[in-house]
C-alpha positions as CSV (number, residue, x, y, z in Angstrom):
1,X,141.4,113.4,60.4
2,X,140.7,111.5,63.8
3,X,137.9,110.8,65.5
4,X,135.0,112.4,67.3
5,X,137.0,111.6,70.5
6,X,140.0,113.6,69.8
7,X,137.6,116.7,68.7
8,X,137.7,116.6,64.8
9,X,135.4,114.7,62.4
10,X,135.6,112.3,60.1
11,X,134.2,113.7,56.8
12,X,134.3,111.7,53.5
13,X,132.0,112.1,50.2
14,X,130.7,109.0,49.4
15,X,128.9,109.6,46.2
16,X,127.4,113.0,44.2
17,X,124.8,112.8,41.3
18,X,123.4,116.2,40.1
19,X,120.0,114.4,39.5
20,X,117.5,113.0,42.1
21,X,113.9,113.1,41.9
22,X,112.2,113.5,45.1
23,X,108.4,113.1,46.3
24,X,105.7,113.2,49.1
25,X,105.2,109.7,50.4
26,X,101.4,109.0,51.1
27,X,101.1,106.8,54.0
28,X,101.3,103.0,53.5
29,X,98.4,101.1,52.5
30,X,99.6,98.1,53.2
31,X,102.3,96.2,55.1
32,X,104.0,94.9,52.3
33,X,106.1,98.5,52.1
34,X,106.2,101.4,49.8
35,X,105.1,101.5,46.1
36,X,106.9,103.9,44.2
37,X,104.0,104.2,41.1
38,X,102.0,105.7,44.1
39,X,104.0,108.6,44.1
40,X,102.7,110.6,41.0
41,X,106.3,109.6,39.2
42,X,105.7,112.2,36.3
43,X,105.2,114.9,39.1
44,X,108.2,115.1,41.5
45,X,108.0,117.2,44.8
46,X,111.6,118.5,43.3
47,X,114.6,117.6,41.5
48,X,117.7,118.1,43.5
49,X,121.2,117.4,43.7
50,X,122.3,114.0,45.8
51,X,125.3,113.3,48.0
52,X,125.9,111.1,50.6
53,X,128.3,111.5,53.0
54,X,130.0,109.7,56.2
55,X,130.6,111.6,59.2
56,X,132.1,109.4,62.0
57,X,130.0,106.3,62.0
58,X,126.9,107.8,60.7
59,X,125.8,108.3,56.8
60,X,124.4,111.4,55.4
61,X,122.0,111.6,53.0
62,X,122.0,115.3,51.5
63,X,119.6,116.7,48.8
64,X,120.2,119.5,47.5
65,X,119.6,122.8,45.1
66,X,121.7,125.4,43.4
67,X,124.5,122.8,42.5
68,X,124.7,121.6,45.8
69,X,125.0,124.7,47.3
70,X,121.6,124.9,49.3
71,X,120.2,122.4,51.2
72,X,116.6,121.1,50.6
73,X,116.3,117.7,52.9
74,X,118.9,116.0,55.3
75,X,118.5,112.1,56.4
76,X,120.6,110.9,58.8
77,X,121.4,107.5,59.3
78,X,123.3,106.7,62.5
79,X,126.0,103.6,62.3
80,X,126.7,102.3,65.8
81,X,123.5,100.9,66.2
82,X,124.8,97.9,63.7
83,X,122.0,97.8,61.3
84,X,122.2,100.4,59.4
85,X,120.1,99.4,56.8
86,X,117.4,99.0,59.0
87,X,117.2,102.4,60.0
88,X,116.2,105.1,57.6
89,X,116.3,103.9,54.2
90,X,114.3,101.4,52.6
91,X,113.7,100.2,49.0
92,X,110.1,100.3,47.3
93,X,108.4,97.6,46.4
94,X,108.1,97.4,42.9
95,X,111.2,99.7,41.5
96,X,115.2,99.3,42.3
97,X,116.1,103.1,41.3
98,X,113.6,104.0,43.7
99,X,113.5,104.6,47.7
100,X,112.1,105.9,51.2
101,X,113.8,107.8,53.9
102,X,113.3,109.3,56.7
103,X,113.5,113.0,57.6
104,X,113.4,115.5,60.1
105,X,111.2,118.2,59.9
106,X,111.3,121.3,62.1
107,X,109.7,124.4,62.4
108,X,112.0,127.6,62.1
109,X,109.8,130.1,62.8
110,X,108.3,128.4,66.1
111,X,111.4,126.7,67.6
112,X,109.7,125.6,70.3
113,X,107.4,122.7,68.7
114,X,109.1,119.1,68.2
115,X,111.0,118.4,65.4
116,X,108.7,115.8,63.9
117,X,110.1,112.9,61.2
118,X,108.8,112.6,57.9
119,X,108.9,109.8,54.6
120,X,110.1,111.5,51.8
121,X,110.7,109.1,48.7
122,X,113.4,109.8,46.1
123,X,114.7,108.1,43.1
124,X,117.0,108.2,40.0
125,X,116.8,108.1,36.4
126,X,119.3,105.1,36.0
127,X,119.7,102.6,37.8
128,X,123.4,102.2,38.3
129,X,123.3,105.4,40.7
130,X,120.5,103.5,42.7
131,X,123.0,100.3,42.7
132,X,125.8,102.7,43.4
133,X,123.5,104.3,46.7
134,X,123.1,100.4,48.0
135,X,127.0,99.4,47.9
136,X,128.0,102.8,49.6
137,X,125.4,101.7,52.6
138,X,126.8,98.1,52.9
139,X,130.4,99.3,52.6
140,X,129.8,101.8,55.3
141,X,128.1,99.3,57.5
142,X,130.7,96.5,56.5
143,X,133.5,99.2,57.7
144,X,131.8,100.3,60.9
145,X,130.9,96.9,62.2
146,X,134.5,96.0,61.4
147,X,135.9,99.3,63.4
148,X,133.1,98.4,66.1
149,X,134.4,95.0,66.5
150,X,138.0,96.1,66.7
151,X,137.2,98.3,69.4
152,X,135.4,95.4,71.3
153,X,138.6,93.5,71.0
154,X,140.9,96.2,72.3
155,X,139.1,96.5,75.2
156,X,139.5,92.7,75.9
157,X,142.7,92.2,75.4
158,X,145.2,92.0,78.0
159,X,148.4,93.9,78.0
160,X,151.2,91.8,77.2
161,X,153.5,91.6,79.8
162,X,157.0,93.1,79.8
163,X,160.1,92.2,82.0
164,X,161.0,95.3,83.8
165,X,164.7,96.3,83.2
166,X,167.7,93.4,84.5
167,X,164.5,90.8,85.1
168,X,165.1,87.5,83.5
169,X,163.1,84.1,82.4
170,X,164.3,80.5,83.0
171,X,163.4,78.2,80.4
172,X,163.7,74.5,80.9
173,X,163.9,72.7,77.6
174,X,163.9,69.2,77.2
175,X,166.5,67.2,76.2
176,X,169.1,69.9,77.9
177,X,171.2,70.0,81.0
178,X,169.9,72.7,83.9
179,X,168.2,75.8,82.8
180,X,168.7,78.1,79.8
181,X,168.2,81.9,80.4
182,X,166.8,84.6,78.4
């Protein structure tokens, strides 16, 4: 697979878990951040399937129904700003299975109205899957900043030059009598 630039996508499943338990986010009452026990835990909006995906330099975050074959909520979580972990996922306060992300919301039937963003929270029943979730981000930020770095490089670097065909380089070395050519 190649890049964006040569007109395919990079596509790679970073994690699937059958089980994630997603809810409506009441605004924050506070500016300390989310609080998960607000949620109504013993009530979730839905259980759905959870993958997350990298296309390119951005990270998917797909829930699902019907074993993954329907989709309920997409978050998207674009890499070349550097910080991805800034942008649309956050931990709760007071829980480490549990999270916030941001989605986009349109309306279908009226295509005309803007696609508005929403907080939809989501969590798991153990918390290795939640630990799993946070090294998959830093992995594919760790990866992106290193590909965005090598890019930055490339286009400093100078060519190196060549000698063009029967060109030659004197060499004086010291110690030696006259010049020695390569």
């Amino acid at each position: 697979m190649t890049s964006e630039e040569g007109g395919s996508l990079l596509k790679q499943t970073l994690m699937s878990h059958d089980e994630c338990f997603v809810y409506k986010v009441p605004p924050l009452a506070t500016a300390s951040g989310y609080r998960a026990n607000d949620w109504d835990l013993a009530s979730p909006l839905e259980t759905c399937g959870f993958q997350v995906e990298r296309r390119n330099n951005d990270l998917y975050l797909l829930f699902t129904l019907e074993n993954h074959t329907k989709l309920f909520a997409l978050s998207k979580i674009e890499g070349e700003t550097k910080s991805i972990n800034n942008l649309n996922i956050e931990t709760v306060m007071d829980s480490s299975r549990y999270f916030v992300c941001k989605i986009l919301q349109s309306n279908p039937s009226d295509p005309s109205k803007k696609t508005r963003t929403a907080q939809l929270g989501f969590g798991f029943r153990a918390r290795d899957i939640a630990i799993d979730l946070l090294g998959n981000i830093q992995q594919v930020q760790q990866a992106i900043d290193r590909e965005l770095e090598a890019k930055e490089l490339a286009s400093k670097t100078k060519a190196i030059p060549t000698l063009a065909q029967g060109e030659m380089i004197h060499i004086s070395l010291p110690g030696s009598k006259g010049k020695t050519t390569v």
